[in-house]
mmCIF file of C-alpha atoms and ligand atoms in Angstrom:
data_model
loop_
_atom_site.group_PDB
_atom_site.id
_atom_site.type_symbol
_atom_site.label_atom_id
_atom_site.label_comp_id
_atom_site.label_asym_id
_atom_site.label_seq_id
_atom_site.Cartn_x
_atom_site.Cartn_y
_atom_site.Cartn_z
ATOM 1 C CA UNK A 29 28.135 -47.313 26.682
ATOM 2 C CA UNK A 30 26.827 -43.926 26.694
ATOM 3 C CA UNK A 31 23.217 -42.513 26.196
ATOM 4 C CA UNK A 32 23.162 -39.171 24.638
ATOM 5 C CA UNK A 33 20.417 -36.790 25.797
ATOM 6 C CA UNK A 34 18.228 -35.531 22.818
ATOM 7 C CA UNK A 35 17.540 -32.496 22.216
ATOM 8 C CA UNK A 36 13.596 -31.670 21.879
ATOM 9 C CA UNK A 37 11.831 -29.293 19.689
ATOM 10 C CA UNK A 38 11.354 -26.359 19.828
ATOM 11 C CA UNK A 39 15.163 -25.722 22.112
ATOM 12 C CA UNK A 40 17.084 -23.290 19.371
ATOM 13 C CA UNK A 41 19.985 -25.062 19.359
ATOM 14 C CA UNK A 42 18.446 -27.658 16.420
ATOM 15 C CA UNK A 43 18.876 -24.369 14.371
ATOM 16 C CA UNK A 44 22.719 -24.743 14.840
ATOM 17 C CA UNK A 45 24.543 -24.915 11.215
ATOM 18 C CA UNK A 46 27.067 -27.698 12.043
ATOM 19 C CA UNK A 47 30.362 -27.689 10.730
ATOM 20 C CA UNK A 48 32.398 -30.052 8.936
ATOM 21 C CA UNK A 49 34.055 -33.249 10.509
ATOM 22 C CA UNK A 50 37.753 -32.711 9.953
ATOM 23 C CA UNK A 51 39.371 -36.056 10.902
ATOM 24 C CA UNK A 52 37.516 -39.414 11.399
ATOM 25 C CA UNK A 53 39.508 -40.435 14.545
ATOM 26 C CA UNK A 54 38.771 -42.742 17.800
ATOM 27 C CA UNK A 55 37.266 -39.212 19.134
ATOM 28 C CA UNK A 56 34.826 -39.631 16.278
ATOM 29 C CA UNK A 57 34.143 -42.972 16.543
ATOM 30 C CA UNK A 58 33.517 -42.808 19.836
ATOM 31 C CA UNK A 59 30.744 -40.478 19.481
ATOM 32 C CA UNK A 60 28.623 -42.516 16.754
ATOM 33 C CA UNK A 61 28.875 -45.093 19.052
ATOM 34 C CA UNK A 62 27.121 -43.437 21.750
ATOM 35 C CA UNK A 63 24.687 -41.927 19.309
ATOM 36 C CA UNK A 64 23.799 -45.271 17.900
ATOM 37 C CA UNK A 65 23.188 -46.538 21.222
ATOM 38 C CA UNK A 66 20.997 -43.355 21.595
ATOM 39 C CA UNK A 67 19.244 -44.233 18.771
ATOM 40 C CA UNK A 68 18.896 -47.556 19.110
ATOM 41 C CA UNK A 69 17.458 -47.325 22.803
ATOM 42 C CA UNK A 70 15.243 -44.853 21.334
ATOM 43 C CA UNK A 71 13.604 -46.706 18.707
ATOM 44 C CA UNK A 72 14.892 -44.167 16.246
ATOM 45 C CA UNK A 73 16.310 -45.289 12.541
ATOM 46 C CA UNK A 74 17.908 -42.237 12.047
ATOM 47 C CA UNK A 75 19.681 -39.432 14.251
ATOM 48 C CA UNK A 76 21.819 -36.520 13.666
ATOM 49 C CA UNK A 77 25.006 -35.261 15.682
ATOM 50 C CA UNK A 78 22.935 -31.888 15.982
ATOM 51 C CA UNK A 79 20.146 -33.400 18.154
ATOM 52 C CA UNK A 80 22.373 -34.501 20.872
ATOM 53 C CA UNK A 81 23.749 -30.824 20.788
ATOM 54 C CA UNK A 82 27.475 -31.706 18.802
ATOM 55 C CA UNK A 83 27.368 -29.801 15.747
ATOM 56 C CA UNK A 84 29.435 -31.522 13.294
ATOM 57 C CA UNK A 85 28.027 -32.888 10.184
ATOM 58 C CA UNK A 86 27.668 -36.380 11.264
ATOM 59 C CA UNK A 87 24.709 -38.528 10.932
ATOM 60 C CA UNK A 88 23.730 -42.247 11.752
ATOM 61 C CA UNK A 89 20.953 -44.365 10.386
ATOM 62 C CA UNK A 90 19.447 -48.109 10.734
ATOM 63 C CA UNK A 91 16.461 -48.457 8.877
ATOM 64 C CA UNK A 92 16.819 -52.222 9.038
ATOM 65 C CA UNK A 93 13.743 -54.547 10.856
ATOM 66 C CA UNK A 94 16.735 -56.330 12.376
ATOM 67 C CA UNK A 95 19.276 -53.529 13.757
ATOM 68 C CA UNK A 96 21.673 -54.999 11.804
ATOM 69 C CA UNK A 97 22.505 -52.740 9.037
ATOM 70 C CA UNK A 98 24.278 -49.670 11.120
ATOM 71 C CA UNK A 99 25.204 -47.021 8.281
ATOM 72 C CA UNK A 100 27.264 -44.071 9.052
ATOM 73 C CA UNK A 101 27.692 -40.516 7.198
ATOM 74 C CA UNK A 102 30.231 -38.015 7.575
ATOM 75 C CA UNK A 103 29.889 -34.452 5.930
ATOM 76 C CA UNK A 104 27.478 -36.284 3.301
ATOM 77 C CA UNK A 105 25.824 -34.378 0.637
ATOM 78 C CA UNK A 106 23.859 -35.911 -1.626
ATOM 79 C CA UNK A 107 24.466 -35.129 -5.309
ATOM 80 C CA UNK A 108 21.540 -36.737 -7.129
ATOM 81 C CA UNK A 109 18.125 -36.874 -6.292
ATOM 82 C CA UNK A 110 14.956 -38.398 -8.263
ATOM 83 C CA UNK A 111 11.099 -38.832 -8.128
ATOM 84 C CA UNK A 112 9.731 -36.685 -5.170
ATOM 85 C CA UNK A 113 6.976 -38.233 -3.222
ATOM 86 C CA UNK A 114 5.356 -38.183 -0.548
ATOM 87 C CA UNK A 115 5.810 -40.304 3.143
ATOM 88 C CA UNK A 116 4.959 -39.815 6.404
ATOM 89 C CA UNK A 117 8.345 -38.944 8.907
ATOM 90 C CA UNK A 118 8.764 -38.027 12.712
ATOM 91 C CA UNK A 119 11.404 -37.219 14.753
ATOM 92 C CA UNK A 120 12.868 -38.206 17.995
ATOM 93 C CA UNK A 121 13.625 -34.252 18.463
ATOM 94 C CA UNK A 122 9.483 -33.887 17.899
ATOM 95 C CA UNK A 123 8.470 -36.914 20.128
ATOM 96 C CA UNK A 124 4.929 -38.196 18.835
ATOM 97 C CA UNK A 125 4.279 -36.130 15.854
ATOM 98 C CA UNK A 126 4.259 -37.975 12.425
ATOM 99 C CA UNK A 127 2.940 -36.196 8.980
ATOM 100 C CA UNK A 128 3.609 -36.288 5.360
ATOM 101 C CA UNK A 129 6.673 -34.843 3.898
ATOM 102 C CA UNK A 130 7.325 -34.464 0.243
ATOM 103 C CA UNK A 131 11.155 -35.692 -0.798
ATOM 104 C CA UNK A 132 12.741 -36.945 -3.573
ATOM 105 C CA UNK A 133 12.431 -40.795 -3.305
ATOM 106 C CA UNK A 134 15.878 -41.747 -4.829
ATOM 107 C CA UNK A 135 19.014 -39.993 -3.846
ATOM 108 C CA UNK A 136 22.702 -40.934 -4.314
ATOM 109 C CA UNK A 137 24.807 -39.546 -1.346
ATOM 110 C CA UNK A 138 28.974 -39.113 -1.075
ATOM 111 C CA UNK A 139 29.921 -39.069 2.693
ATOM 112 C CA UNK A 140 33.095 -40.668 4.486
ATOM 113 C CA UNK A 141 32.134 -43.813 6.457
ATOM 114 C CA UNK A 142 33.083 -44.486 9.961
ATOM 115 C CA UNK A 143 36.996 -45.730 8.557
ATOM 116 C CA UNK A 144 37.379 -41.855 7.159
ATOM 117 C CA UNK A 145 37.122 -43.531 3.226
ATOM 118 C CA UNK A 146 34.869 -41.813 1.508
ATOM 119 C CA UNK A 147 32.130 -43.966 -0.712
ATOM 120 C CA UNK A 148 29.155 -43.247 -2.165
ATOM 121 C CA UNK A 149 25.685 -44.756 -2.169
ATOM 122 C CA UNK A 150 22.393 -45.039 -3.994
ATOM 123 C CA UNK A 151 19.294 -45.157 -1.405
ATOM 124 C CA UNK A 152 15.361 -45.533 -2.376
ATOM 125 C CA UNK A 153 12.437 -45.237 0.062
ATOM 126 C CA UNK A 154 12.794 -45.176 3.669
ATOM 127 C CA UNK A 155 16.953 -44.832 3.897
ATOM 128 C CA UNK A 156 16.305 -41.798 1.080
ATOM 129 C CA UNK A 157 14.234 -40.042 2.843
ATOM 130 C CA UNK A 158 15.596 -40.786 6.490
ATOM 131 C CA UNK A 159 18.962 -39.489 4.926
ATOM 132 C CA UNK A 160 18.021 -35.957 3.437
ATOM 133 C CA UNK A 161 15.648 -35.697 6.949
ATOM 134 C CA UNK A 162 18.964 -36.174 9.239
ATOM 135 C CA UNK A 163 21.058 -34.021 6.090
ATOM 136 C CA UNK A 164 18.331 -31.436 7.199
ATOM 137 C CA UNK A 165 19.181 -31.620 10.638
ATOM 138 C CA UNK A 166 22.891 -30.717 10.050
ATOM 139 C CA UNK A 167 21.607 -27.299 8.218
ATOM 140 C CA UNK A 168 19.675 -26.272 11.324
ATOM 141 C CA UNK A 169 15.789 -27.600 9.659
ATOM 142 C CA UNK A 170 13.435 -29.692 10.682
ATOM 143 C CA UNK A 171 10.587 -31.522 9.431
ATOM 144 C CA UNK A 172 8.153 -29.060 11.105
ATOM 145 C CA UNK A 173 9.835 -26.516 8.670
ATOM 146 C CA UNK A 174 7.766 -28.182 5.536
ATOM 147 C CA UNK A 175 4.212 -28.000 7.569
ATOM 148 C CA UNK A 176 2.003 -24.825 7.190
ATOM 149 C CA UNK A 177 2.692 -22.069 10.351
ATOM 150 C CA UNK A 178 -0.500 -22.821 11.988
ATOM 151 C CA UNK A 179 0.557 -26.740 12.527
ATOM 152 C CA UNK A 180 4.103 -26.024 13.562
ATOM 153 C CA UNK A 181 2.772 -23.287 16.292
ATOM 154 C CA UNK A 182 -0.100 -26.496 17.171
ATOM 155 C CA UNK A 183 2.781 -28.994 17.650
ATOM 156 C CA UNK A 184 5.154 -26.687 19.025
ATOM 157 C CA UNK A 185 2.230 -26.114 22.296
ATOM 158 C CA UNK A 186 1.745 -29.804 22.013
ATOM 159 C CA UNK A 187 5.722 -30.301 23.474
ATOM 160 C CA UNK A 188 5.695 -27.348 25.148
ATOM 161 C CA UNK A 189 2.824 -28.623 27.594
ATOM 162 C CA UNK A 190 4.072 -32.630 27.867
ATOM 163 C CA UNK A 191 7.570 -31.136 28.718
ATOM 164 C CA UNK A 192 5.785 -28.799 31.537
ATOM 165 C CA UNK A 193 3.645 -32.330 33.071
ATOM 166 C CA UNK A 194 6.445 -33.848 32.595
ATOM 167 C CA UNK A 195 8.488 -31.326 34.848
ATOM 168 C CA UNK A 196 11.938 -31.547 34.860
ATOM 169 C CA UNK A 197 12.301 -34.972 34.415
ATOM 170 C CA UNK A 198 14.960 -35.146 32.282
ATOM 171 C CA UNK A 199 19.000 -35.034 32.915
ATOM 172 C CA UNK A 200 20.355 -31.630 31.907
ATOM 173 C CA UNK A 201 21.257 -31.492 28.619
ATOM 174 C CA UNK A 202 25.540 -31.991 28.724
ATOM 175 C CA UNK A 203 27.991 -30.923 25.760
ATOM 176 C CA UNK A 204 29.044 -33.605 24.606
ATOM 177 C CA UNK A 205 32.752 -34.006 23.174
ATOM 178 C CA UNK A 206 33.171 -30.208 22.495
ATOM 179 C CA UNK A 207 37.007 -30.960 21.538
ATOM 180 C CA UNK A 208 35.791 -32.190 17.883
HETATM 181 C C1 QAP B 303 13.900 -39.603 10.865
HETATM 182 O O1 QAP B 303 13.026 -40.360 12.734
HETATM 183 C C2 QAP B 303 12.759 -40.261 9.970
HETATM 184 O O2 QAP B 303 7.741 -39.611 17.653
HETATM 185 C C3 QAP B 303 14.224 -40.474 12.044
HETATM 186 O O3 QAP B 303 8.020 -41.138 19.469
HETATM 187 C C4 QAP B 303 11.344 -40.715 10.535
HETATM 188 O O4 QAP B 303 13.837 -42.258 14.667
HETATM 189 C C5 QAP B 303 12.802 -39.964 8.810
HETATM 190 C C6 QAP B 303 10.668 -41.540 16.964
HETATM 191 C C7 QAP B 303 10.474 -41.716 9.756
HETATM 192 C C8 QAP B 303 12.006 -41.169 7.786
HETATM 193 C C9 QAP B 303 11.502 -41.319 8.388
HETATM 194 C C10 QAP B 303 10.002 -40.453 16.731
HETATM 195 C C11 QAP B 303 10.955 -42.463 18.051
HETATM 196 C C12 QAP B 303 12.016 -42.037 16.271
HETATM 197 C C13 QAP B 303 9.183 -40.530 17.494
HETATM 198 C C14 QAP B 303 13.060 -41.384 13.812
HETATM 199 C C15 QAP B 303 8.808 -41.212 19.224
HETATM 200 C C16 QAP B 303 9.676 -42.299 19.487
HETATM 201 C C17 QAP B 303 12.138 -41.036 14.798
HETATM 202 CO CO1 CO B 304 14.864 -35.834 12.985
#
């Protein structure tokens, strides 16, 4: 059981563009398990590898109430989008901030699963929004990038201030699984 450290905005490492996963092996599955543990422990519904400082195209989600619907997307691609709408988003890397973002409310996503097998899935609502939000992380993008410069600046200042008040109580970020 491993709890990973989540990078927080404005950490420049969140801007890294992730590279495709070449093989879905036990090492990757160990990372996937640690990402789920980290996400559930933080009360999240989605987590991208970028957020735990692993720059590989991998994300996990579970938008179910009972936390019994874990989904793994390796090398995810949105192949169709429909019905642009607005919904409130948050992010484990931008704690305490929630803002409206416009995105497709229905998508078709293609990816590899935990077993390395390709699949396609239609997603709507929260899951559709979450998958797009997490794929953005893999491209070095954050939901605050969709807000005005002024709002983003306010958010950055607030988080920097909170970080200072918290002190360096957080463990230093370890580089996780660089071999993948
Ligand atoms: C992305 O975000 C998402 O600020 C996943 O204090 C969120 O899991 C997509 C979280 C909403 C669509 C809608 C945020 C937990 C979790 C916080 C998350 C916080 C504690 C965010
Ligand atoms: Co996020």
